[in-house]
Amino acid sequence: MPNLPDPILIAIPVFVALIVAEMIYARLTGHARFEPGDTAASLIMGMGNVVSGVALGFIALAWFTFIERFALFDIGWAWWAFAVCFVLDDFVYYWSHRFAHTVRWWWADHVVHHSSQHYNLTTALRQPWLNPLTLKFIFFGSWLVLLGFPVAMVAFVGALNLVYQFWIHTETVPRLPRWIEYVMNTPSHHRVHHATNPVYLDRNYAGVFIVWDRLFGTFQKELDDEKCRYGIVKNLGTDNPLTICFHEWVGIVKDVRGAKSVREALGYWLGPPGWSPDGSRDSSKIIKAKWAERQAALNGAGGTAEPEAAAPAPQPAE
Amino acid sequence: MDDPIILALVLAGAALAVAGLIGFNRLIGGWSPAALDDPEAAGARLAEDVVGFEPGEGACAADGRAALVLEADGERLGLVLARGGRTVTRVFRPGEVDAVSRDGAALDFRFSDFTLPRARAIMADDAEAEAWRSKIARFARQS
């Protein structure tokens, strides 16, 4: 087994240098925005994520070490295996990320990353503290190990994937050449992902290759006449790291405690964020449907559909 | 990162870098606090955040840190709060606010919301605060 470096550890000085550069660029041009309270919250969440990774990482490591013996193949360490593993890991990332937005149990963890109303390089580092406890790695991390890719290789390409995603958290980079925008996840595509405008909600889940979104119908181009508004549907209004970390978990506990049946409890726990038994709260699907209905009415096309059944938001082709 | 000494050094370095970046952000400035001085703009912000919210009568706090906007049909109360350079919005139906009370020109709100348990809107004077307290009393369980 080759001695693989930790890409994230190597990248940290580069991250710091790029954040300083973006802050200076923001000050000089106004093309990005930073606010000390928000910056502090994002960076403290990032540091906490590293600490929790060290403290709780053994849970995932123990799982992968356990399942490694059931691998279908022994793929080994050939150069091409790294390339294949990187692409397949990104495919798995797409689905893992998509489920992180559509299952409240996993959203409670991932919402941390979306909780800033700013969008700059520090937002990339705003990461959850309790990720290993959600057990998402069992559902999405096991596939490549069971196929036969070495655990260390899967961890290595996963770290490369995360390092790639750092630079796309910026407003300073406009759209890139067409072929890059077609294949790769870019700042433009990821701005859409972080935006709460109804047309942008729950779109562009990709990590490195945006082709997954194009393939599975979740792609949305950044529109010139629809400026991204960043954050979450119900913004927090606080930079307190503990509130940022725990707020959705607290919400789940409160809702489940108040549930009137097992079905309701399961809905609050594993349903989409914003789910409620009577539909009185707004999930992304409901917001998008209301918005589509409103757009249709504004355009004189009727707009009589029920919110749940309304057509999905238009997906302009690139 | 198996070696505890290396781990401690990495964490110490990261903590220093974090402190340095926050300090640098403070030093170079470039942000300004959000100011809510136009009820129409506050209503527009609510309409952006809550699909279908039709802004009606509104008022901004004297310090520009809060705005109250009733929906045109009176169904919902919208609250816009300045938080740093950004604004945060909430919309309530009757009975969804825990409590509203008046303290001179200030209106104090309490919510069952882990991320926003309370808010204060300092109106222009006692009379305006009282007028709004009575207008929005039905949105609170206690008033």
mmCIF file of N, CA, C and O in Angstrom, chain A residues 6 9 12 16 19-20 23-24 27 33-37 39-40 43-44 47 50-51 54 117-118 196 198 229-230 233-238 242-243 246-247 250 254 282 287 290-291 294, chain B residues 1 6-7 10-12 14-19 21-22 24-26 28-32 45 48-54 76 83-90 93 112-116:
data_model
loop_
_atom_site.group_PDB
_atom_site.id
_atom_site.type_symbol
_atom_site.label_atom_id
_atom_site.label_comp_id
_atom_site.label_asym_id
_atom_site.label_seq_id
_atom_site.Cartn_x
_atom_site.Cartn_y
_atom_site.Cartn_z
ATOM 1 N N ASP A 6 -2.286 13.321 3.164
ATOM 2 C CA ASP A 6 -3.636 13.823 3.449
ATOM 3 C C ASP A 6 -3.835 15.110 2.641
ATOM 4 O O ASP A 6 -3.271 16.161 2.996
ATOM 5 N N LEU A 9 -4.872 18.282 4.622
ATOM 6 C CA LEU A 9 -3.805 18.866 5.443
ATOM 7 C C LEU A 9 -2.868 19.714 4.582
ATOM 8 O O LEU A 9 -2.481 20.824 4.956
ATOM 9 N N ILE A 12 -4.559 23.119 3.502
ATOM 10 C CA ILE A 12 -4.950 24.150 4.483
ATOM 11 C C ILE A 12 -4.217 25.483 4.270
ATOM 12 O O ILE A 12 -4.856 26.543 4.220
ATOM 13 N N VAL A 16 -6.035 29.121 3.400
ATOM 14 C CA VAL A 16 -5.853 30.376 4.157
ATOM 15 C C VAL A 16 -5.417 31.498 3.207
ATOM 16 O O VAL A 16 -5.964 32.608 3.237
ATOM 17 N N ILE A 19 -8.306 32.631 1.029
ATOM 18 C CA ILE A 19 -9.304 33.418 1.774
ATOM 19 C C ILE A 19 -8.805 34.857 1.951
ATOM 20 O O ILE A 19 -9.555 35.820 1.740
ATOM 21 N N VAL A 20 -7.527 35.001 2.311
ATOM 22 C CA VAL A 20 -6.957 36.358 2.456
ATOM 23 C C VAL A 20 -7.059 37.099 1.122
ATOM 24 O O VAL A 20 -7.474 38.263 1.071
ATOM 25 N N MET A 23 -10.602 38.146 0.494
ATOM 26 C CA MET A 23 -10.984 39.276 1.364
ATOM 27 C C MET A 23 -10.463 40.590 0.782
ATOM 28 O O MET A 23 -11.182 41.600 0.749
ATOM 29 N N ILE A 24 -9.216 40.577 0.342
ATOM 30 C CA ILE A 24 -8.627 41.807 -0.228
ATOM 31 C C ILE A 24 -9.368 42.175 -1.516
ATOM 32 O O ILE A 24 -9.737 43.333 -1.731
ATOM 33 N N ARG A 27 -12.682 43.659 -0.726
ATOM 34 C CA ARG A 27 -12.569 45.039 -0.224
ATOM 35 C C ARG A 27 -12.320 46.008 -1.377
ATOM 36 O O ARG A 27 -12.845 47.121 -1.397
ATOM 37 N N ARG A 33 -18.473 39.484 -0.455
ATOM 38 C CA ARG A 33 -18.782 40.103 0.827
ATOM 39 C C ARG A 33 -18.319 39.209 1.977
ATOM 40 O O ARG A 33 -18.523 37.997 1.941
ATOM 41 N N PHE A 34 -17.709 39.843 2.949
ATOM 42 C CA PHE A 34 -17.308 39.152 4.179
ATOM 43 C C PHE A 34 -17.835 39.956 5.356
ATOM 44 O O PHE A 34 -17.920 41.176 5.277
ATOM 45 N N GLU A 35 -18.139 39.276 6.437
ATOM 46 C CA GLU A 35 -18.556 39.941 7.659
ATOM 47 C C GLU A 35 -17.880 39.175 8.794
ATOM 48 O O GLU A 35 -17.992 37.940 8.826
ATOM 49 N N PRO A 36 -17.193 39.857 9.702
ATOM 50 C CA PRO A 36 -16.386 39.125 10.690
ATOM 51 C C PRO A 36 -17.156 38.064 11.477
ATOM 52 O O PRO A 36 -16.633 36.973 11.706
ATOM 53 N N GLY A 37 -18.393 38.369 11.894
ATOM 54 C CA GLY A 37 -19.159 37.395 12.667
ATOM 55 C C GLY A 37 -19.422 36.131 11.864
ATOM 56 O O GLY A 37 -19.283 35.004 12.366
ATOM 57 N N THR A 39 -17.689 35.173 9.185
ATOM 58 C CA THR A 39 -16.384 34.549 8.922
ATOM 59 C C THR A 39 -15.970 33.700 10.122
ATOM 60 O O THR A 39 -15.546 32.548 9.959
ATOM 61 N N ALA A 40 -16.112 34.281 11.320
ATOM 62 C CA ALA A 40 -15.729 33.554 12.538
ATOM 63 C C ALA A 40 -16.545 32.274 12.674
ATOM 64 O O ALA A 40 -15.995 31.195 12.939
ATOM 65 N N LEU A 43 -15.402 29.623 10.105
ATOM 66 C CA LEU A 43 -14.083 29.042 10.384
ATOM 67 C C LEU A 43 -14.106 28.188 11.649
ATOM 68 O O LEU A 43 -13.448 27.138 11.701
ATOM 69 N N ILE A 44 -14.871 28.610 12.655
ATOM 70 C CA ILE A 44 -14.970 27.794 13.883
ATOM 71 C C ILE A 44 -15.691 26.481 13.581
ATOM 72 O O ILE A 44 -15.305 25.417 14.073
ATOM 73 N N MET A 47 -13.121 24.284 11.947
ATOM 74 C CA MET A 47 -12.165 23.703 12.901
ATOM 75 C C MET A 47 -12.818 22.593 13.717
ATOM 76 O O MET A 47 -12.222 21.545 13.963
ATOM 77 N N VAL A 50 -12.905 19.387 11.862
ATOM 78 C CA VAL A 50 -11.639 18.645 11.876
ATOM 79 C C VAL A 50 -11.502 17.890 13.201
ATOM 80 O O VAL A 50 -11.162 16.701 13.228
ATOM 81 N N VAL A 51 -11.809 18.598 14.293
ATOM 82 C CA VAL A 51 -11.689 17.969 15.621
ATOM 83 C C VAL A 51 -12.646 16.781 15.735
ATOM 84 O O VAL A 51 -12.255 15.697 16.180
ATOM 85 N N VAL A 54 -11.487 13.765 13.874
ATOM 86 C CA VAL A 54 -10.458 13.005 14.593
ATOM 87 C C VAL A 54 -11.099 12.216 15.735
ATOM 88 O O VAL A 54 -10.809 11.041 15.953
ATOM 89 N N GLN A 117 -25.527 33.343 5.205
ATOM 90 C CA GLN A 117 -26.183 34.161 4.177
ATOM 91 C C GLN A 117 -25.143 34.818 3.270
ATOM 92 O O GLN A 117 -25.501 35.574 2.372
ATOM 93 N N HIS A 118 -23.889 34.544 3.551
ATOM 94 C CA HIS A 118 -22.816 35.004 2.665
ATOM 95 C C HIS A 118 -22.370 33.823 1.808
ATOM 96 O O HIS A 118 -22.657 32.674 2.122
ATOM 97 N N THR A 196 -31.420 30.332 -2.152
ATOM 98 C CA THR A 196 -32.760 29.952 -1.681
ATOM 99 C C THR A 196 -33.866 30.438 -2.611
ATOM 100 O O THR A 196 -35.050 30.203 -2.319
ATOM 101 N N PRO A 198 -36.598 30.228 -5.126
ATOM 102 C CA PRO A 198 -37.312 28.980 -5.423
ATOM 103 C C PRO A 198 -36.808 28.247 -6.672
ATOM 104 O O PRO A 198 -36.732 27.018 -6.675
ATOM 105 N N ARG A 229 -29.816 34.478 -3.726
ATOM 106 C CA ARG A 229 -29.933 34.890 -2.328
ATOM 107 C C ARG A 229 -29.518 33.670 -1.497
ATOM 108 O O ARG A 229 -30.152 32.623 -1.564
ATOM 109 N N TYR A 230 -28.458 33.841 -0.724
ATOM 110 C CA TYR A 230 -27.851 32.689 -0.073
ATOM 111 C C TYR A 230 -28.421 32.436 1.318
ATOM 112 O O TYR A 230 -28.940 33.341 1.964
ATOM 113 N N VAL A 233 -33.955 28.461 3.882
ATOM 114 C CA VAL A 233 -35.312 28.997 3.743
ATOM 115 C C VAL A 233 -35.698 29.822 4.976
ATOM 116 O O VAL A 233 -36.327 30.869 4.862
ATOM 117 N N LYS A 234 -35.304 29.350 6.152
ATOM 118 C CA LYS A 234 -35.561 30.100 7.390
ATOM 119 C C LYS A 234 -34.190 30.426 7.994
ATOM 120 O O LYS A 234 -33.614 29.608 8.724
ATOM 121 N N ASN A 235 -33.677 31.605 7.637
ATOM 122 C CA ASN A 235 -32.316 31.929 8.060
ATOM 123 C C ASN A 235 -32.212 32.059 9.575
ATOM 124 O O ASN A 235 -33.172 32.418 10.253
ATOM 125 N N LEU A 236 -31.004 31.787 10.087
ATOM 126 C CA LEU A 236 -30.842 31.637 11.529
ATOM 127 C C LEU A 236 -30.796 32.959 12.282
ATOM 128 O O LEU A 236 -31.314 33.053 13.389
ATOM 129 N N GLY A 237 -30.125 33.935 11.729
ATOM 130 C CA GLY A 237 -30.006 35.201 12.447
ATOM 131 C C GLY A 237 -29.054 35.132 13.622
ATOM 132 O O GLY A 237 -29.148 35.923 14.547
ATOM 133 N N THR A 238 -28.141 34.180 13.607
ATOM 134 C CA THR A 238 -27.145 34.104 14.676
ATOM 135 C C THR A 238 -25.850 33.538 14.094
ATOM 136 O O THR A 238 -25.873 32.765 13.137
ATOM 137 N N LEU A 242 -22.755 26.959 18.334
ATOM 138 C CA LEU A 242 -23.559 25.888 18.938
ATOM 139 C C LEU A 242 -24.969 25.871 18.356
ATOM 140 O O LEU A 242 -25.530 24.807 18.068
ATOM 141 N N THR A 243 -25.545 27.062 18.165
ATOM 142 C CA THR A 243 -26.882 27.129 17.559
ATOM 143 C C THR A 243 -26.825 26.626 16.123
ATOM 144 O O THR A 243 -27.707 25.879 15.672
ATOM 145 N N PHE A 246 -26.552 22.765 16.238
ATOM 146 C CA PHE A 246 -27.601 21.911 16.824
ATOM 147 C C PHE A 246 -29.026 22.268 16.438
ATOM 148 O O PHE A 246 -29.947 21.531 16.778
ATOM 149 N N HIS A 247 -29.246 23.391 15.738
ATOM 150 C CA HIS A 247 -30.618 23.892 15.643
ATOM 151 C C HIS A 247 -31.584 22.901 14.989
ATOM 152 O O HIS A 247 -32.709 22.732 15.437
ATOM 153 N N VAL A 250 -32.403 20.007 17.292
ATOM 154 C CA VAL A 250 -33.382 20.438 18.298
ATOM 155 C C VAL A 250 -34.784 20.432 17.683
ATOM 156 O O VAL A 250 -35.753 19.982 18.296
ATOM 157 N N LYS A 254 -37.999 18.258 18.972
ATOM 158 C CA LYS A 254 -39.263 18.908 19.352
ATOM 159 C C LYS A 254 -40.428 18.347 18.544
ATOM 160 O O LYS A 254 -41.502 18.057 19.074
ATOM 161 N N ASP A 282 -43.533 24.608 4.862
ATOM 162 C CA ASP A 282 -43.072 24.641 3.474
ATOM 163 C C ASP A 282 -41.828 23.783 3.269
ATOM 164 O O ASP A 282 -40.745 24.125 3.746
ATOM 165 N N ILE A 287 -42.521 24.889 -1.807
ATOM 166 C CA ILE A 287 -42.103 26.248 -2.179
ATOM 167 C C ILE A 287 -41.967 26.360 -3.694
ATOM 168 O O ILE A 287 -42.442 27.314 -4.320
ATOM 169 N N LYS A 290 -45.444 26.317 -5.296
ATOM 170 C CA LYS A 290 -46.138 27.604 -5.117
ATOM 171 C C LYS A 290 -45.556 28.642 -6.059
ATOM 172 O O LYS A 290 -46.263 29.433 -6.669
ATOM 173 N N TRP A 291 -44.245 28.632 -6.166
ATOM 174 C CA TRP A 291 -43.557 29.602 -7.014
ATOM 175 C C TRP A 291 -43.919 29.367 -8.484
ATOM 176 O O TRP A 291 -44.216 30.315 -9.226
ATOM 177 N N ARG A 294 -47.338 30.548 -9.135
ATOM 178 C CA ARG A 294 -47.365 32.015 -9.160
ATOM 179 C C ARG A 294 -46.806 32.551 -10.484
ATOM 180 O O ARG A 294 -47.344 33.483 -11.073
ATOM 181 N N MET B 1 -2.786 11.692 10.795
ATOM 182 C CA MET B 1 -2.804 12.510 12.016
ATOM 183 C C MET B 1 -2.913 11.608 13.238
ATOM 184 O O MET B 1 -3.687 11.853 14.135
ATOM 185 N N ILE B 6 1.654 15.950 16.524
ATOM 186 C CA ILE B 6 1.378 16.577 15.223
ATOM 187 C C ILE B 6 -0.055 17.119 15.204
ATOM 188 O O ILE B 6 -0.309 18.235 14.747
ATOM 189 N N LEU B 7 -0.960 16.319 15.754
ATOM 190 C CA LEU B 7 -2.370 16.740 15.805
ATOM 191 C C LEU B 7 -2.516 18.045 16.592
ATOM 192 O O LEU B 7 -3.186 18.986 16.150
ATOM 193 N N VAL B 10 -1.156 20.879 14.564
ATOM 194 C CA VAL B 10 -2.076 21.247 13.467
ATOM 195 C C VAL B 10 -3.236 22.063 14.009
ATOM 196 O O VAL B 10 -3.610 23.101 13.449
ATOM 197 N N LEU B 11 -3.795 21.607 15.143
ATOM 198 C CA LEU B 11 -4.938 22.329 15.724
ATOM 199 C C LEU B 11 -4.533 23.721 16.199
ATOM 200 O O LEU B 11 -5.260 24.692 15.998
ATOM 201 N N ALA B 12 -3.357 23.813 16.825
ATOM 202 C CA ALA B 12 -2.891 25.126 17.284
ATOM 203 C C ALA B 12 -2.682 26.043 16.077
ATOM 204 O O ALA B 12 -3.064 27.225 16.102
ATOM 205 N N ALA B 14 -4.140 25.812 13.188
ATOM 206 C CA ALA B 14 -5.451 26.137 12.606
ATOM 207 C C ALA B 14 -6.148 27.216 13.435
ATOM 208 O O ALA B 14 -6.734 28.156 12.881
ATOM 209 N N ALA B 15 -6.044 27.104 14.776
ATOM 210 C CA ALA B 15 -6.675 28.109 15.649
ATOM 211 C C ALA B 15 -6.043 29.476 15.413
ATOM 212 O O ALA B 15 -6.744 30.499 15.348
ATOM 213 N N LEU B 16 -4.719 29.505 15.265
ATOM 214 C CA LEU B 16 -4.031 30.775 14.991
ATOM 215 C C LEU B 16 -4.481 31.347 13.653
ATOM 216 O O LEU B 16 -4.738 32.548 13.520
ATOM 217 N N ALA B 17 -4.578 30.460 12.654
ATOM 218 C CA ALA B 17 -4.996 30.912 11.313
ATOM 219 C C ALA B 17 -6.423 31.469 11.354
ATOM 220 O O ALA B 17 -6.717 32.503 10.746
ATOM 221 N N VAL B 18 -7.298 30.776 12.096
ATOM 222 C CA VAL B 18 -8.682 31.238 12.212
ATOM 223 C C VAL B 18 -8.723 32.620 12.868
ATOM 224 O O VAL B 18 -9.357 33.555 12.364
ATOM 225 N N ALA B 19 -7.995 32.764 13.996
ATOM 226 C CA ALA B 19 -7.967 34.060 14.695
ATOM 227 C C ALA B 19 -7.404 35.140 13.767
ATOM 228 O O ALA B 19 -7.924 36.265 13.715
ATOM 229 N N LEU B 21 -7.433 35.245 10.478
ATOM 230 C CA LEU B 21 -8.368 35.578 9.384
ATOM 231 C C LEU B 21 -9.507 36.466 9.891
ATOM 232 O O LEU B 21 -9.909 37.413 9.212
ATOM 233 N N ILE B 22 -10.015 36.157 11.092
ATOM 234 C CA ILE B 22 -11.100 36.984 11.653
ATOM 235 C C ILE B 22 -10.577 38.395 11.911
ATOM 236 O O ILE B 22 -11.220 39.393 11.570
ATOM 237 N N PHE B 24 -8.075 39.872 10.434
ATOM 238 C CA PHE B 24 -7.823 40.535 9.147
ATOM 239 C C PHE B 24 -9.134 41.055 8.554
ATOM 240 O O PHE B 24 -9.188 42.169 8.025
ATOM 241 N N ASN B 25 -10.185 40.235 8.688
ATOM 242 C CA ASN B 25 -11.503 40.635 8.178
ATOM 243 C C ASN B 25 -11.975 41.912 8.894
ATOM 244 O O ASN B 25 -12.484 42.851 8.273
ATOM 245 N N ARG B 26 -11.767 41.959 10.207
ATOM 246 C CA ARG B 26 -12.138 43.155 10.985
ATOM 247 C C ARG B 26 -11.312 44.351 10.541
ATOM 248 O O ARG B 26 -11.832 45.460 10.377
ATOM 249 N N ILE B 28 -9.690 45.056 7.698
ATOM 250 C CA ILE B 28 -9.877 45.685 6.375
ATOM 251 C C ILE B 28 -11.297 46.199 6.178
ATOM 252 O O ILE B 28 -11.544 46.985 5.270
ATOM 253 N N GLY B 29 -12.230 45.770 7.039
ATOM 254 C CA GLY B 29 -13.601 46.301 6.968
ATOM 255 C C GLY B 29 -14.282 45.956 5.655
ATOM 256 O O GLY B 29 -14.000 44.919 5.046
ATOM 257 N N GLY B 30 -15.182 46.845 5.232
ATOM 258 C CA GLY B 30 -15.832 46.617 3.943
ATOM 259 C C GLY B 30 -17.261 46.116 4.068
ATOM 260 O O GLY B 30 -17.885 45.785 3.066
ATOM 261 N N TRP B 31 -17.779 46.040 5.264
ATOM 262 C CA TRP B 31 -19.179 45.644 5.429
ATOM 263 C C TRP B 31 -19.888 46.746 6.208
ATOM 264 O O TRP B 31 -19.261 47.558 6.895
ATOM 265 N N SER B 32 -21.181 46.790 6.089
ATOM 266 C CA SER B 32 -21.947 47.771 6.857
ATOM 267 C C SER B 32 -23.211 47.099 7.370
ATOM 268 O O SER B 32 -23.735 46.179 6.719
ATOM 269 N N ARG B 45 -38.665 42.333 0.845
ATOM 270 C CA ARG B 45 -37.760 41.291 1.354
ATOM 271 C C ARG B 45 -38.573 40.083 1.819
ATOM 272 O O ARG B 45 -38.199 38.937 1.561
ATOM 273 N N GLU B 48 -39.813 38.130 -1.076
ATOM 274 C CA GLU B 48 -38.749 37.298 -1.668
ATOM 275 C C GLU B 48 -38.582 36.009 -0.883
ATOM 276 O O GLU B 48 -38.420 34.933 -1.457
ATOM 277 N N ASP B 49 -38.616 36.136 0.442
ATOM 278 C CA ASP B 49 -38.340 34.970 1.291
ATOM 279 C C ASP B 49 -39.526 34.026 1.409
ATOM 280 O O ASP B 49 -39.338 32.827 1.616
ATOM 281 N N VAL B 50 -40.732 34.576 1.365
ATOM 282 C CA VAL B 50 -41.930 33.753 1.580
ATOM 283 C C VAL B 50 -42.820 33.872 0.347
ATOM 284 O O VAL B 50 -43.489 34.891 0.149
ATOM 285 N N VAL B 51 -42.792 32.837 -0.476
ATOM 286 C CA VAL B 51 -43.564 32.875 -1.725
ATOM 287 C C VAL B 51 -45.036 33.082 -1.397
ATOM 288 O O VAL B 51 -45.603 32.371 -0.562
ATOM 289 N N GLY B 52 -45.641 34.088 -2.006
ATOM 290 C CA GLY B 52 -47.061 34.340 -1.806
ATOM 291 C C GLY B 52 -47.364 35.391 -0.759
ATOM 292 O O GLY B 52 -48.519 35.770 -0.582
ATOM 293 N N PHE B 53 -46.344 35.869 -0.047
ATOM 294 C CA PHE B 53 -46.590 36.912 0.959
ATOM 295 C C PHE B 53 -46.840 38.236 0.235
ATOM 296 O O PHE B 53 -45.992 38.718 -0.507
ATOM 297 N N GLU B 54 -48.019 38.799 0.464
ATOM 298 C CA GLU B 54 -48.383 40.079 -0.180
ATOM 299 C C GLU B 54 -48.281 41.172 0.867
ATOM 300 O O GLU B 54 -49.149 41.284 1.728
ATOM 301 N N ARG B 76 -51.307 37.264 7.855
ATOM 302 C CA ARG B 76 -50.021 36.941 8.468
ATOM 303 C C ARG B 76 -49.263 38.210 8.860
ATOM 304 O O ARG B 76 -49.446 39.269 8.254
ATOM 305 N N ARG B 83 -29.590 41.669 11.016
ATOM 306 C CA ARG B 83 -28.598 40.895 11.768
ATOM 307 C C ARG B 83 -27.261 41.097 11.058
ATOM 308 O O ARG B 83 -27.032 40.511 10.001
ATOM 309 N N GLY B 84 -26.415 41.924 11.642
ATOM 310 C CA GLY B 84 -25.170 42.257 10.951
ATOM 311 C C GLY B 84 -25.509 42.939 9.640
ATOM 312 O O GLY B 84 -26.370 43.821 9.579
ATOM 313 N N GLY B 85 -24.866 42.495 8.590
ATOM 314 C CA GLY B 85 -25.110 43.096 7.282
ATOM 315 C C GLY B 85 -26.252 42.441 6.525
ATOM 316 O O GLY B 85 -26.499 42.765 5.364
ATOM 317 N N ARG B 86 -26.920 41.504 7.154
ATOM 318 C CA ARG B 86 -27.980 40.748 6.492
ATOM 319 C C ARG B 86 -29.315 40.942 7.210
ATOM 320 O O ARG B 86 -29.352 41.431 8.322
ATOM 321 N N THR B 87 -30.386 40.505 6.565
ATOM 322 C CA THR B 87 -31.684 40.550 7.224
ATOM 323 C C THR B 87 -32.238 39.133 7.349
ATOM 324 O O THR B 87 -31.948 38.265 6.521
ATOM 325 N N VAL B 88 -33.015 38.943 8.413
ATOM 326 C CA VAL B 88 -33.637 37.647 8.673
ATOM 327 C C VAL B 88 -35.140 37.885 8.739
ATOM 328 O O VAL B 88 -35.585 38.888 9.316
ATOM 329 N N THR B 89 -35.903 37.003 8.139
ATOM 330 C CA THR B 89 -37.357 37.210 8.111
ATOM 331 C C THR B 89 -38.091 36.055 8.801
ATOM 332 O O THR B 89 -37.617 34.920 8.799
ATOM 333 N N ARG B 90 -39.224 36.381 9.353
ATOM 334 C CA ARG B 90 -40.124 35.374 9.908
ATOM 335 C C ARG B 90 -41.554 35.806 9.598
ATOM 336 O O ARG B 90 -41.849 36.999 9.577
ATOM 337 N N ARG B 93 -48.681 33.294 11.660
ATOM 338 C CA ARG B 93 -50.144 33.306 11.612
ATOM 339 C C ARG B 93 -50.656 33.604 13.026
ATOM 340 O O ARG B 93 -49.880 33.518 13.982
ATOM 341 N N SER B 112 -41.241 30.594 19.928
ATOM 342 C CA SER B 112 -40.783 29.218 20.168
ATOM 343 C C SER B 112 -39.858 28.840 19.018
ATOM 344 O O SER B 112 -40.175 27.984 18.197
ATOM 345 N N ASP B 113 -38.744 29.490 18.935
ATOM 346 C CA ASP B 113 -37.827 29.314 17.806
ATOM 347 C C ASP B 113 -36.414 29.267 18.385
ATOM 348 O O ASP B 113 -35.904 30.266 18.899
ATOM 349 N N PHE B 114 -35.801 28.094 18.311
ATOM 350 C CA PHE B 114 -34.484 27.888 18.912
ATOM 351 C C PHE B 114 -33.454 28.887 18.383
ATOM 352 O O PHE B 114 -32.557 29.317 19.107
ATOM 353 N N THR B 115 -33.574 29.252 17.114
ATOM 354 C CA THR B 115 -32.566 30.131 16.517
ATOM 355 C C THR B 115 -32.918 31.603 16.700
ATOM 356 O O THR B 115 -32.075 32.459 16.506
ATOM 357 N N LEU B 116 -34.151 31.893 17.052
ATOM 358 C CA LEU B 116 -34.573 33.287 17.223
ATOM 359 C C LEU B 116 -35.609 33.329 18.350
ATOM 360 O O LEU B 116 -36.803 33.453 18.100
#
